[in-house]
Coordinates of C-alpha atoms in Angstrom, one line a residue:
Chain A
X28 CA 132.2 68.4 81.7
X29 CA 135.2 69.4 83.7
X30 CA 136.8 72.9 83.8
X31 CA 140.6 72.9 82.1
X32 CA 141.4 76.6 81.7
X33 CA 144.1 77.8 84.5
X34 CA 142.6 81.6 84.1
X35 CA 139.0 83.1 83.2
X36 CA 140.2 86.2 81.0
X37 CA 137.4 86.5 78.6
X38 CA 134.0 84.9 77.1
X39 CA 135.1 85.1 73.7
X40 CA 137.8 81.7 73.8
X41 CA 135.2 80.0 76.0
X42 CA 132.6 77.8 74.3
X43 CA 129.2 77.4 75.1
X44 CA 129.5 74.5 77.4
X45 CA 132.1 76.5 79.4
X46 CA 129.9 79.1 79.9
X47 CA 126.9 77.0 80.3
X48 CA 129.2 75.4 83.6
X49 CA 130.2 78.6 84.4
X50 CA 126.2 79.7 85.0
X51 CA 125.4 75.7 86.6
X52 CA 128.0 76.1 88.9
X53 CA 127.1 79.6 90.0
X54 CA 123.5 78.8 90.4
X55 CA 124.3 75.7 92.8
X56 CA 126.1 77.5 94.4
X57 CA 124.0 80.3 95.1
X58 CA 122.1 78.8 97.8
X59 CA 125.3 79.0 100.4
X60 CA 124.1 82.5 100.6
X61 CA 120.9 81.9 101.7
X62 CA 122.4 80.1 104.6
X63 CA 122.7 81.1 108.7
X64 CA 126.1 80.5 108.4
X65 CA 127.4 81.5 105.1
X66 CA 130.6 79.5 104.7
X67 CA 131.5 76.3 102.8
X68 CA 135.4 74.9 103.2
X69 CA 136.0 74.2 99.7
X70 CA 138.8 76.8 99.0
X71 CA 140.1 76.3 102.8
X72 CA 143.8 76.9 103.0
X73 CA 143.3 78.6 99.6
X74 CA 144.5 83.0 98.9
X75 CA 142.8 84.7 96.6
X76 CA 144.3 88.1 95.6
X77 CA 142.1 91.1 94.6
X78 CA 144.2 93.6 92.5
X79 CA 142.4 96.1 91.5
X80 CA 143.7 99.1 89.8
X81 CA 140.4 101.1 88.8
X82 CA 137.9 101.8 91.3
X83 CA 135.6 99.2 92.2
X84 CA 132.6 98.5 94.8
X85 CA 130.8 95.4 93.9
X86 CA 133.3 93.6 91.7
X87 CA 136.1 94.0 94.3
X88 CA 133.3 93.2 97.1
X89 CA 131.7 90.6 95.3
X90 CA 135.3 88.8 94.7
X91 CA 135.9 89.6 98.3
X92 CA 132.7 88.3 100.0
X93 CA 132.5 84.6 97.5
X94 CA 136.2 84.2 98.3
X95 CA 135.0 84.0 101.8
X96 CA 132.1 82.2 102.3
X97 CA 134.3 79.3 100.4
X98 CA 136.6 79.6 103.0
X99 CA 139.3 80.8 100.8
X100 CA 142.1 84.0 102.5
X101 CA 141.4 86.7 100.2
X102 CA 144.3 90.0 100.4
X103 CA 143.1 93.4 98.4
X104 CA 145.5 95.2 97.0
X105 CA 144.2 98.4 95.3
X106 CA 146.4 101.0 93.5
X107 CA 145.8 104.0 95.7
X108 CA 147.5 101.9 98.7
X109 CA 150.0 99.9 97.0
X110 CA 153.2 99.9 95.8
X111 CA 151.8 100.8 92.1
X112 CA 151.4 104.4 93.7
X113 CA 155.3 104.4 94.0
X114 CA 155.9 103.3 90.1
X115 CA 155.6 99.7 90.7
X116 CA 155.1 98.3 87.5
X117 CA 152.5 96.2 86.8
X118 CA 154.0 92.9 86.4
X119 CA 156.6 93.1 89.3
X120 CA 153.6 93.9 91.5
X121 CA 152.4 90.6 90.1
X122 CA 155.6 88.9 90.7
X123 CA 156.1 89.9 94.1
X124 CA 152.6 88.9 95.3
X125 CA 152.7 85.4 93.3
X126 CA 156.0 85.2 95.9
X127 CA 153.5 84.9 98.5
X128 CA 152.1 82.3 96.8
X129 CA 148.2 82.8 96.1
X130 CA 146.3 80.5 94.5
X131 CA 144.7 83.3 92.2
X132 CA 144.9 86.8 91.3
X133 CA 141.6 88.9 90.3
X134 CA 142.9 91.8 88.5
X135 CA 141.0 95.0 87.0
X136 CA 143.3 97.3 85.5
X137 CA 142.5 100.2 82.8
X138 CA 144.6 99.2 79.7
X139 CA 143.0 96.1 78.0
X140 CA 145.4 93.0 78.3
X141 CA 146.4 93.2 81.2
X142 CA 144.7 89.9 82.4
X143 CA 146.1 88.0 80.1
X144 CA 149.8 89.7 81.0
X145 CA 149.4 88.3 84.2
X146 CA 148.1 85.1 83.3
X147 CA 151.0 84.4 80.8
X148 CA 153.3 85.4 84.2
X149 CA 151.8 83.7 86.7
X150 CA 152.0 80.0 87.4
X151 CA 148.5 80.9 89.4
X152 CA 145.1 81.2 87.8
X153 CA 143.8 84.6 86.9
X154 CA 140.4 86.0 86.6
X155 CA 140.0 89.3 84.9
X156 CA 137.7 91.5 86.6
X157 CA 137.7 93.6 84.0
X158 CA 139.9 95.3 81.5
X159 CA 139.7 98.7 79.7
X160 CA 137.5 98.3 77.2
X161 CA 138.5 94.7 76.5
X162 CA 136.4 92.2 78.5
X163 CA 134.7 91.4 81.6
X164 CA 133.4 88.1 81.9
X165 CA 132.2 87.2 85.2
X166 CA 129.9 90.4 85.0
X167 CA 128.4 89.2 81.6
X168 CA 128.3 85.3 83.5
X169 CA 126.0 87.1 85.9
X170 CA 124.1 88.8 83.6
X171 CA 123.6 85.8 81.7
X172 CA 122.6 83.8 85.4
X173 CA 120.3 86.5 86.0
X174 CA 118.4 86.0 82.5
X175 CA 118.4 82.5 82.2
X176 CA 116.5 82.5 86.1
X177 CA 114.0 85.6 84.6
X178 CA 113.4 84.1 81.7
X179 CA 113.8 80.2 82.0
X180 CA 116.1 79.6 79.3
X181 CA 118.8 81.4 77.1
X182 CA 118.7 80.2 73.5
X183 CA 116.5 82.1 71.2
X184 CA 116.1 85.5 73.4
X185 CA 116.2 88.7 71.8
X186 CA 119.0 91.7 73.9
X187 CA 119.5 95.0 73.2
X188 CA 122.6 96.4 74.6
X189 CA 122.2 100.8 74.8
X190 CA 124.6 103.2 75.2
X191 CA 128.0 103.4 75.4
X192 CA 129.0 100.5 73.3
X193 CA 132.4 101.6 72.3
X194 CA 134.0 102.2 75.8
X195 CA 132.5 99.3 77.2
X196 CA 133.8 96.2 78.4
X197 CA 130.5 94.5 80.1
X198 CA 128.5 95.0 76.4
X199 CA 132.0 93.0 74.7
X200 CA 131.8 90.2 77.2
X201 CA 128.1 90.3 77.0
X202 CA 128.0 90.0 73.2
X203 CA 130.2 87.2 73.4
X204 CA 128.1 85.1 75.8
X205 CA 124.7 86.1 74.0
X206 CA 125.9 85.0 70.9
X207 CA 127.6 82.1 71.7
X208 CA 124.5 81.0 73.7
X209 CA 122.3 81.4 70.3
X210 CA 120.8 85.3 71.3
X211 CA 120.2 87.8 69.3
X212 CA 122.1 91.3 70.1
X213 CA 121.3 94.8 68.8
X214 CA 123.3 97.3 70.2
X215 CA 121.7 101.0 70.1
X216 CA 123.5 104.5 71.0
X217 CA 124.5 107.5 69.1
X218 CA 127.3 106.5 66.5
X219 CA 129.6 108.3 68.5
X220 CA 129.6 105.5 70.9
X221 CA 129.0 102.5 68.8
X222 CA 132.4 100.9 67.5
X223 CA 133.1 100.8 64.0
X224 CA 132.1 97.6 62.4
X225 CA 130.9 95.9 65.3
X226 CA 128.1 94.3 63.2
X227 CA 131.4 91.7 62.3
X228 CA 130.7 90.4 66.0
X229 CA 127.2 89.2 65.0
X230 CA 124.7 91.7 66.4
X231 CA 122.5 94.6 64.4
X232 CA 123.0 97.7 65.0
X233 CA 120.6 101.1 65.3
X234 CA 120.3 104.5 66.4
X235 CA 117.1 105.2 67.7
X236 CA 116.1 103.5 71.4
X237 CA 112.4 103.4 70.6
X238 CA 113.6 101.3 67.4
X239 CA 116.5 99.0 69.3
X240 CA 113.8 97.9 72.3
X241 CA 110.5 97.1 70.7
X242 CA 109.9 93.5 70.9
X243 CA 113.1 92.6 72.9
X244 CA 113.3 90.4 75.9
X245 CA 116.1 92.0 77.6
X246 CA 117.2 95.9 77.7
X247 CA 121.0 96.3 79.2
X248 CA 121.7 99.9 79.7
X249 CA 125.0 101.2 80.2
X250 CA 126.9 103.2 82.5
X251 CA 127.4 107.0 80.2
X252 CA 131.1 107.9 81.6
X253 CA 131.0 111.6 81.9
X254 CA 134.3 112.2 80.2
X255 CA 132.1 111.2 76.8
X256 CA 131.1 114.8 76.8
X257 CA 135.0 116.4 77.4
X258 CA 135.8 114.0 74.5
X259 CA 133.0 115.3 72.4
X260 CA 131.5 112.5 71.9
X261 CA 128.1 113.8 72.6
X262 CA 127.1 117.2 73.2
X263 CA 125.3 116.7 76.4
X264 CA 124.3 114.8 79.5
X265 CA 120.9 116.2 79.0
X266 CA 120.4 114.9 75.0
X267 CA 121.8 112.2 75.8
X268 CA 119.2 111.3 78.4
X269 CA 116.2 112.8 76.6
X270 CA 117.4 110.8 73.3
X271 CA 119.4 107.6 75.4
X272 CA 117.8 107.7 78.6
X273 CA 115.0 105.2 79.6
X274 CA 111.8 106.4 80.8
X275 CA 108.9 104.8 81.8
X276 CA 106.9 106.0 79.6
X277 CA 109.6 105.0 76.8
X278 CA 109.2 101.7 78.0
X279 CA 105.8 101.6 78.3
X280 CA 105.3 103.2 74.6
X281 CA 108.0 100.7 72.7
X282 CA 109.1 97.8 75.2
X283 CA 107.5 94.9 75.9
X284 CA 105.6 94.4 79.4
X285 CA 107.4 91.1 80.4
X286 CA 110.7 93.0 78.9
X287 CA 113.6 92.7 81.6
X288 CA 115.9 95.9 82.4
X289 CA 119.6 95.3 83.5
X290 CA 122.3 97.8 84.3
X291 CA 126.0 97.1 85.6
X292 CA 126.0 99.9 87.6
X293 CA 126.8 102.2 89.1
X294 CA 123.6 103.4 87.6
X295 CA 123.7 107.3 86.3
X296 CA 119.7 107.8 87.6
X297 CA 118.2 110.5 85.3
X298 CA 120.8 109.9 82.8
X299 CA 120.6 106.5 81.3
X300 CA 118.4 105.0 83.5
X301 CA 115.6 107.2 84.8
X302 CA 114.4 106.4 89.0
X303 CA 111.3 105.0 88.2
X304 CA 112.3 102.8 86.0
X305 CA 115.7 101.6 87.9
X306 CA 113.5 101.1 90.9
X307 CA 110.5 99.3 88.8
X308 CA 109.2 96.1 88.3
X309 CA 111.0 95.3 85.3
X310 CA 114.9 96.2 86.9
X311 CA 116.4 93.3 87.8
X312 CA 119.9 95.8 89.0
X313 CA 120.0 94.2 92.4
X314 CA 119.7 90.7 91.1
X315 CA 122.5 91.1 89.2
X316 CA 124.4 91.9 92.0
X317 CA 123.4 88.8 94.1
X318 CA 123.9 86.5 91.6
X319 CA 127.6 88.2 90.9
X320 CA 128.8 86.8 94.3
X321 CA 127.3 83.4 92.8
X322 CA 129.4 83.8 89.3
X323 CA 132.0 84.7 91.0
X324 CA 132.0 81.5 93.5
X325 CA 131.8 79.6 90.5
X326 CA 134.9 80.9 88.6
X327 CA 137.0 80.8 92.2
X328 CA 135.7 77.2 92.2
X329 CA 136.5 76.3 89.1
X330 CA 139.9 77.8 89.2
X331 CA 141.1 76.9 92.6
X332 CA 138.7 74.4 94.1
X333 CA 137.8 72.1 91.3
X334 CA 140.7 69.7 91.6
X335 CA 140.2 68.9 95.3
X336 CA 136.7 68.1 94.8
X337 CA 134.4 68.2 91.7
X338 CA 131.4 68.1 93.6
X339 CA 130.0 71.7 94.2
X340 CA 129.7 71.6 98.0
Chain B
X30 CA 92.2 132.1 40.9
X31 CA 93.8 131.6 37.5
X32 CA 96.9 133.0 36.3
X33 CA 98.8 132.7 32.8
X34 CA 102.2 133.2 32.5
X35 CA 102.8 133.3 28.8
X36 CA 106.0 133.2 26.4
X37 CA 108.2 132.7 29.1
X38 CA 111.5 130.1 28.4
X39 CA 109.9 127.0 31.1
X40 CA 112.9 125.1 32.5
X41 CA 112.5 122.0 35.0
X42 CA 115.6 119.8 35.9
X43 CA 113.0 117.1 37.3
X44 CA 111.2 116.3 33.6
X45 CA 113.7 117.5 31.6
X46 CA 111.8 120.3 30.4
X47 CA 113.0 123.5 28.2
X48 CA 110.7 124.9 26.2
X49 CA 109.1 128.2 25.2
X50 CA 105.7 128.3 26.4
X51 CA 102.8 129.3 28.7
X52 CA 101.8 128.0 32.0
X53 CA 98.4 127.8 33.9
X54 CA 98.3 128.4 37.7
X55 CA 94.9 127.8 39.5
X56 CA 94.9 127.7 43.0
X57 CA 98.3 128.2 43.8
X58 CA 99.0 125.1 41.5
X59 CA 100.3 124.2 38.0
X60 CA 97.6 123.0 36.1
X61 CA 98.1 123.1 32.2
X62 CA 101.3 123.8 30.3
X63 CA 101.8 124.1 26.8
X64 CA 102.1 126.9 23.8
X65 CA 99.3 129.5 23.5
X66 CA 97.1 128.6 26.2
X67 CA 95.5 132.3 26.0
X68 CA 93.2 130.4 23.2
X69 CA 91.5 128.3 25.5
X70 CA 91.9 129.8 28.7
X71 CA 88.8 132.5 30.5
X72 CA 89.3 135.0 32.9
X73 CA 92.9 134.2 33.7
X74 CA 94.9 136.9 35.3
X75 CA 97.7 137.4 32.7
X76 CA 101.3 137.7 33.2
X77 CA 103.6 138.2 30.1
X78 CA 107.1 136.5 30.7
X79 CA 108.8 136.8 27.4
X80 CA 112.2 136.9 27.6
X81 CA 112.6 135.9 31.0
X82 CA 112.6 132.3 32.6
X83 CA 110.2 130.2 34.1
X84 CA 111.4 128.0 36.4
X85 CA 110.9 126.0 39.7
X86 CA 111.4 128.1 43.0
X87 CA 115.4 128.4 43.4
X88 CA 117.2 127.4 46.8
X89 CA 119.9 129.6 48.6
X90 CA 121.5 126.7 50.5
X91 CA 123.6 130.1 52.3
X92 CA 122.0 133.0 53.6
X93 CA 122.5 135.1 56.8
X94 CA 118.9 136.2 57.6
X95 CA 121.2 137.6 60.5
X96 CA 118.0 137.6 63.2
X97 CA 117.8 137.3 65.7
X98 CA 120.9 139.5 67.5
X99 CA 121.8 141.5 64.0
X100 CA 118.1 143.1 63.0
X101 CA 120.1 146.5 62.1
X102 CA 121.8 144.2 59.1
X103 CA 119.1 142.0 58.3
X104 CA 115.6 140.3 59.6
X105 CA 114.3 137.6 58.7
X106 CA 111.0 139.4 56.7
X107 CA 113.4 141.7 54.9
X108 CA 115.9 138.8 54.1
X109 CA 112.8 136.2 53.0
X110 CA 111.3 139.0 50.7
X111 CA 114.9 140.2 49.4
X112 CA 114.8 136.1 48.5
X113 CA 111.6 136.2 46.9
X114 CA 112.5 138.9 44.3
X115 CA 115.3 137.1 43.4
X116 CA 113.4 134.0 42.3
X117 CA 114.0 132.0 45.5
X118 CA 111.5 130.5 47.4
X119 CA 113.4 128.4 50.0
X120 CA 116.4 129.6 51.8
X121 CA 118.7 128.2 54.6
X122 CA 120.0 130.5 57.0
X123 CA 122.8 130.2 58.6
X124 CA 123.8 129.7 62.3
X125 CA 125.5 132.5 62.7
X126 CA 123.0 134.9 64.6
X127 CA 123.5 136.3 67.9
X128 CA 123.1 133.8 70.0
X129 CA 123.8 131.4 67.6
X130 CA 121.5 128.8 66.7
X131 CA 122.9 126.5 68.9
X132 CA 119.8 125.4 71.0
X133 CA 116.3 124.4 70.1
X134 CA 114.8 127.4 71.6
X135 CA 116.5 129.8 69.0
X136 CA 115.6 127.3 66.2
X137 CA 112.1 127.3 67.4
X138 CA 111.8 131.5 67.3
X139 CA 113.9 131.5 63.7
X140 CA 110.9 129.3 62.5
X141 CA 108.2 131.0 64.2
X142 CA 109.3 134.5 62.8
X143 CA 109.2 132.6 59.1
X144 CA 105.9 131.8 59.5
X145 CA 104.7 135.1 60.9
X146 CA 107.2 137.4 58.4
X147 CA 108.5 135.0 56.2
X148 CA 108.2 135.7 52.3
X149 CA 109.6 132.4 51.6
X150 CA 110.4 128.7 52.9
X151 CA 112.8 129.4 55.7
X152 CA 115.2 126.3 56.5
X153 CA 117.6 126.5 59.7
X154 CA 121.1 125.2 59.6
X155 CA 122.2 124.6 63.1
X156 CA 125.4 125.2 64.5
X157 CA 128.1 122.3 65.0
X158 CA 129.4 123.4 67.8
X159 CA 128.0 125.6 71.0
X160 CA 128.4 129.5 70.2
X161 CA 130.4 128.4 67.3
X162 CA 133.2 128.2 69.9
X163 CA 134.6 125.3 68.1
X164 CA 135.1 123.7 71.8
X165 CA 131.7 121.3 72.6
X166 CA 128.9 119.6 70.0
X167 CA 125.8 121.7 70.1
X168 CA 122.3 119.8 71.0
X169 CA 122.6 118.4 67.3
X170 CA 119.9 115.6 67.7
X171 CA 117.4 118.4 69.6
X172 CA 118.3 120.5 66.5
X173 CA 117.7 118.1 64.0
X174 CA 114.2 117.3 66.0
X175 CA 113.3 121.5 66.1
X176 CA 113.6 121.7 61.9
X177 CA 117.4 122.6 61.7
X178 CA 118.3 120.8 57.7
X179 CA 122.0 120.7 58.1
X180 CA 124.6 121.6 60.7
X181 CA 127.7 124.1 60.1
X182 CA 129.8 126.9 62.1
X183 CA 130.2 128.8 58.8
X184 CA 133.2 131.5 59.1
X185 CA 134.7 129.8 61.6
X186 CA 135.0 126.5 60.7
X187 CA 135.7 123.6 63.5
X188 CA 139.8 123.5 63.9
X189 CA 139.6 120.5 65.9
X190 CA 139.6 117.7 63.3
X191 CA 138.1 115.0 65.7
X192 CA 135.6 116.8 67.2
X193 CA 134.0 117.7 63.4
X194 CA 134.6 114.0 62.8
X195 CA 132.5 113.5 66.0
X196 CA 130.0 116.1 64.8
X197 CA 130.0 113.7 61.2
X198 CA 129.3 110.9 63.0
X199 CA 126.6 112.2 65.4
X200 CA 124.9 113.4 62.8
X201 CA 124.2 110.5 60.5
X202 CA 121.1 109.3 61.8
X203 CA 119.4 112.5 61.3
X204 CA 120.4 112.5 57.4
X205 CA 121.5 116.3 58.2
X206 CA 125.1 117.1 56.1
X207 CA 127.7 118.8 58.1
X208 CA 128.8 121.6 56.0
X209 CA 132.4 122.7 56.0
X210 CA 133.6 126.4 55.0
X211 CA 136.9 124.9 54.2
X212 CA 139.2 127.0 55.6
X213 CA 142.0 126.1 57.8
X214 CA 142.0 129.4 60.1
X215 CA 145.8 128.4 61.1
X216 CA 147.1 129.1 58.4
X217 CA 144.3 131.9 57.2
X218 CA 144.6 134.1 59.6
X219 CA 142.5 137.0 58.2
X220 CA 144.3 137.0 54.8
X221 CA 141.9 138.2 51.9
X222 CA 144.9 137.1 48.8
X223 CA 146.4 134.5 47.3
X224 CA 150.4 134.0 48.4
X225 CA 152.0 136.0 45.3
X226 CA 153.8 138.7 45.1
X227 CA 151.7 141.4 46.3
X228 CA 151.8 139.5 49.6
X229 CA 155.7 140.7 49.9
X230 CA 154.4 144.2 48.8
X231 CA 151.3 144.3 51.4
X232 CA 153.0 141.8 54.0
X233 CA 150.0 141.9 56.5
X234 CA 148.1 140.1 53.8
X235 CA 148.4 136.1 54.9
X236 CA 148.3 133.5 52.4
X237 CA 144.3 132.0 52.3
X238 CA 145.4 130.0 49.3
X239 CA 147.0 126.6 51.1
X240 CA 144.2 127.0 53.6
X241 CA 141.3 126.4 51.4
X242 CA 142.9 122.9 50.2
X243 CA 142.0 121.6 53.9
X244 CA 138.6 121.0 52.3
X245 CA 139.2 117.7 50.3
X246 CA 140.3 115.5 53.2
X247 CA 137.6 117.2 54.9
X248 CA 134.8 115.8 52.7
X249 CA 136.4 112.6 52.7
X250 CA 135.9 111.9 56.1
X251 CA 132.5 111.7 56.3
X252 CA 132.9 108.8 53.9

């Protein structure tokens, strides 16, 4: 099949075939990495504009890096050294820079929607790189890469997603994808940090991490955001990591041994993720970020290269 | 051992039971009831009960066993036996102690003095929030772990509405209630009357009345 969408903004309007390119693409891709000289022309001639407004090291980087070694300009723009600082607003930021004519803008920005406010704007394509709590979807493409190459196939698998649920973007675009792609979710964290009704997007639910990881195929842990505790959301970074946080011998007690471990980052060690087990032979962290430079060549491809040439290069 | 307890008025919620009668104890357990067991019971240690009741152990869901910090009020081997006299054998004691039972550690010492001095069951309710400062969630799960049966700042009740909805919420797994002293403290402020007219004869007397009424909405949002 052949890509149609002018933006990526989210998993949840793609169907399964679209992510199912998506993950192809990325992982034909991949290889140009593993090359001397890491550079293809497809997206020659082509700008690619990183707008981040929220910190960012290996989206922003990742974005930066597969822009390049498909040839393609790519310009950062980040709040603290922008024009935003001066009380730009967002969309004539977006204006202005689409007068300079890129071929896409990646955006991160903290209030959910504002991908698809740009995208509606700008005659350009759009990838959200994130937005507040809303989605990310090349993160959960690459999580869903890195499964499919761990595990040999996507259908059927059982995920648990733990921890901070309700503020999280990468568990929304990640539920999306799993389910879509016939997986079984349960998400698992203090009801504090589980959203309300979020059994209506198709996964189970529970409150105990010795219960939520026995017999699954995949654990994602979540970044814990310090601020949870200001908010009062839980009492302390210590509960949190002697009820929440993984251990080996947590693992070892409820998991499975062939059990994968994933984690966004940036990883909290001791928190939600303890060193051993973020280090161990069942973390597949650094994985996910190679394969996110992949995922991302793959949606820059698919946006801005696919029309010149349908064959991945 | 055997013990009779005879002519005494036997009530028990659980079977629906209210009758005059006598009761056999052996062993520390129930073992016969019925009327005039003294006719077919030996060597039973006999306790006449007539005119009183009979009944199951009672439960103060409220007591301040006020130790540790307050020993000169209260301990927890005076307030346990002060319990038992009264008919109660369980009690939960609330949070309010000095420190406040706001950590394991002081949960774990309230139940080791129980079983050392204890007259009667001793059940912990833990505080909602750290020192009862109404500011950040205690350790409620490590609470709930240590024994602690319910969670609740007492006297002063949480003011911030979302952080006792928080404390609601956090709570459900363990199947501990949050228990509310419904009292808005805004509008309180120390008063000890009801807002009628001695309030315009004592003025420094603030209305509690409106205050208590915070209590419904309360309740209803653990839901």
């Amino acid at each position: 099949m052949a890509w149609k969408r002018k933006d990526l903004l989210g998993i949840r309007e793609l169907d399964p075939a679209e992510i199912t390119l998506l993950i192809d693409t990325a992982a034909s891709l991949r290889e140009i990495g593993t090359r001397e000289i890491k550079k293809v022309p497809t997206l020659r001639g082509k700008t690619i504009v990183n707008l981040f407004y929220e910190p960012s090291t290996r989206t922003r980087t990742s974005f930066e890096i597969a822009g390049k070694w498909l040839s393609a300009d790519v310009i950062n723009f980040s709040a603290s050294t922008s024009s935003a600082g001066k009380g730009e607003t967002l969309l004539d930021t977006a204006r202005n820079i689409e007068a300079m004519r890129p071929d896409v803008v990646v955006v991160r920005h903290s209030s959910a929607g504002a991908a698809e406010l740009l995208a509606r704007t700008l005659r350009c394509s759009v990838v959200n790189a994130g937005d507040g709590a809303h989605e990310h979807p090349t993160q959960a493409l690459l999580d869903l890469l890195t499964i499919r190459e761990r595990k040999g196939h996507l259908e059927g698998l059982q995920v648990a997603i733990v921890g901070d649920v309700a503020h999280s973007r990468v568990a929304r675009s990640n539920i999306y994808g799993m389910r879509k792609l016939g997986m079984t979710v349960t998400v698992a964290g203090p009801p504090t940090l589980i959203p309300p009704q979020v059994q209506e997007l198709g996964v189970k639910v529970s409150h105990r991490l010795e219960d939520a990881i026995r017999d699954v195929d995949v654990i994602m842990m979540l970044r814990l955001q310090h601020e949870r505790m200001s908010a009062g959301l839980i009492p302390s970074l210590r509960e949190y990591a002697r009820y929440w946080g993984l251990t080996l011998d947590r693992l070892r007690a409820s998991a499975r041994s062939d059990v994968v471990i994933m984690h966004p980052g940036p990883v909290n060690r001791g928190i939600e993720l303890s060193p051993e087990v973020a280090d161990g032979p069942y973390s597949v962290i650094l994985e996910q970020t190679q394969n996110g430079v992949a995922v991302r060549m793959a949606a820059l491809f698919l946006l801005a290269g696919a029309k010149a040439s349908q064959e991945v290069p | 051992m055997k013990l009779l307890i005879r002519n005494g008025r036997v009530i028990d919620p659980a079977s629906g039971t209210d009758l005059q009668q006598d009761l056999l104890v052996e062993d520390g357990l129930i073992a016969r009831s019925g009327p005039r067991l003294e006719r077919t019971v030996a060597g039973a240690e006999v306790l006449d009960a007539g005119g009183k009741v009979v009944c199951p152990g009672l439960i103060d869901m409220h007591v301040h066993l006020r130790e540790p910090g307050h020993e000169y009020k209260e301990t927890i081997e005076t307030g346990t036996r002060a319990a038992a006299a009264g008919g109660f054998t369980a009690v939960c004691c609330m949070a309010n102690t000095e420190p406040a039972n706001d950590t394991r550690a002081v949960t774990d010492y309230i139940l080791a003095q129980a079983r050392a001095a204890g007259a009667v069951r001793v059940y912990p309710i833990g505080a909602v929030t750290r020192g009862l400062g109404g500011k950040e969630l205690a350790e409620l799960a490590e609470l709930a772990e240590a024994g602690c049966v319910a969670f609740s700042d007492d006297g002063r009740p949480v003011m911030n509405a979302e952080l006792y909805r928080r404390a609601m919420e956090y709570t459900l797994p363990f199947g501990c209630p949050v228990i509310s002293h419904a009292e808005d403290t805004n509008l309180s402020h120390g008063g000890c009357m009801n807002e009628r007219a001695p309030t315009s004869i004592w003025p420094t007397s603030r209305p509690p009345a409106p205050s208590g009424s915070c209590g419904r909405p309360r309740r209803a949002a653990r839901g």
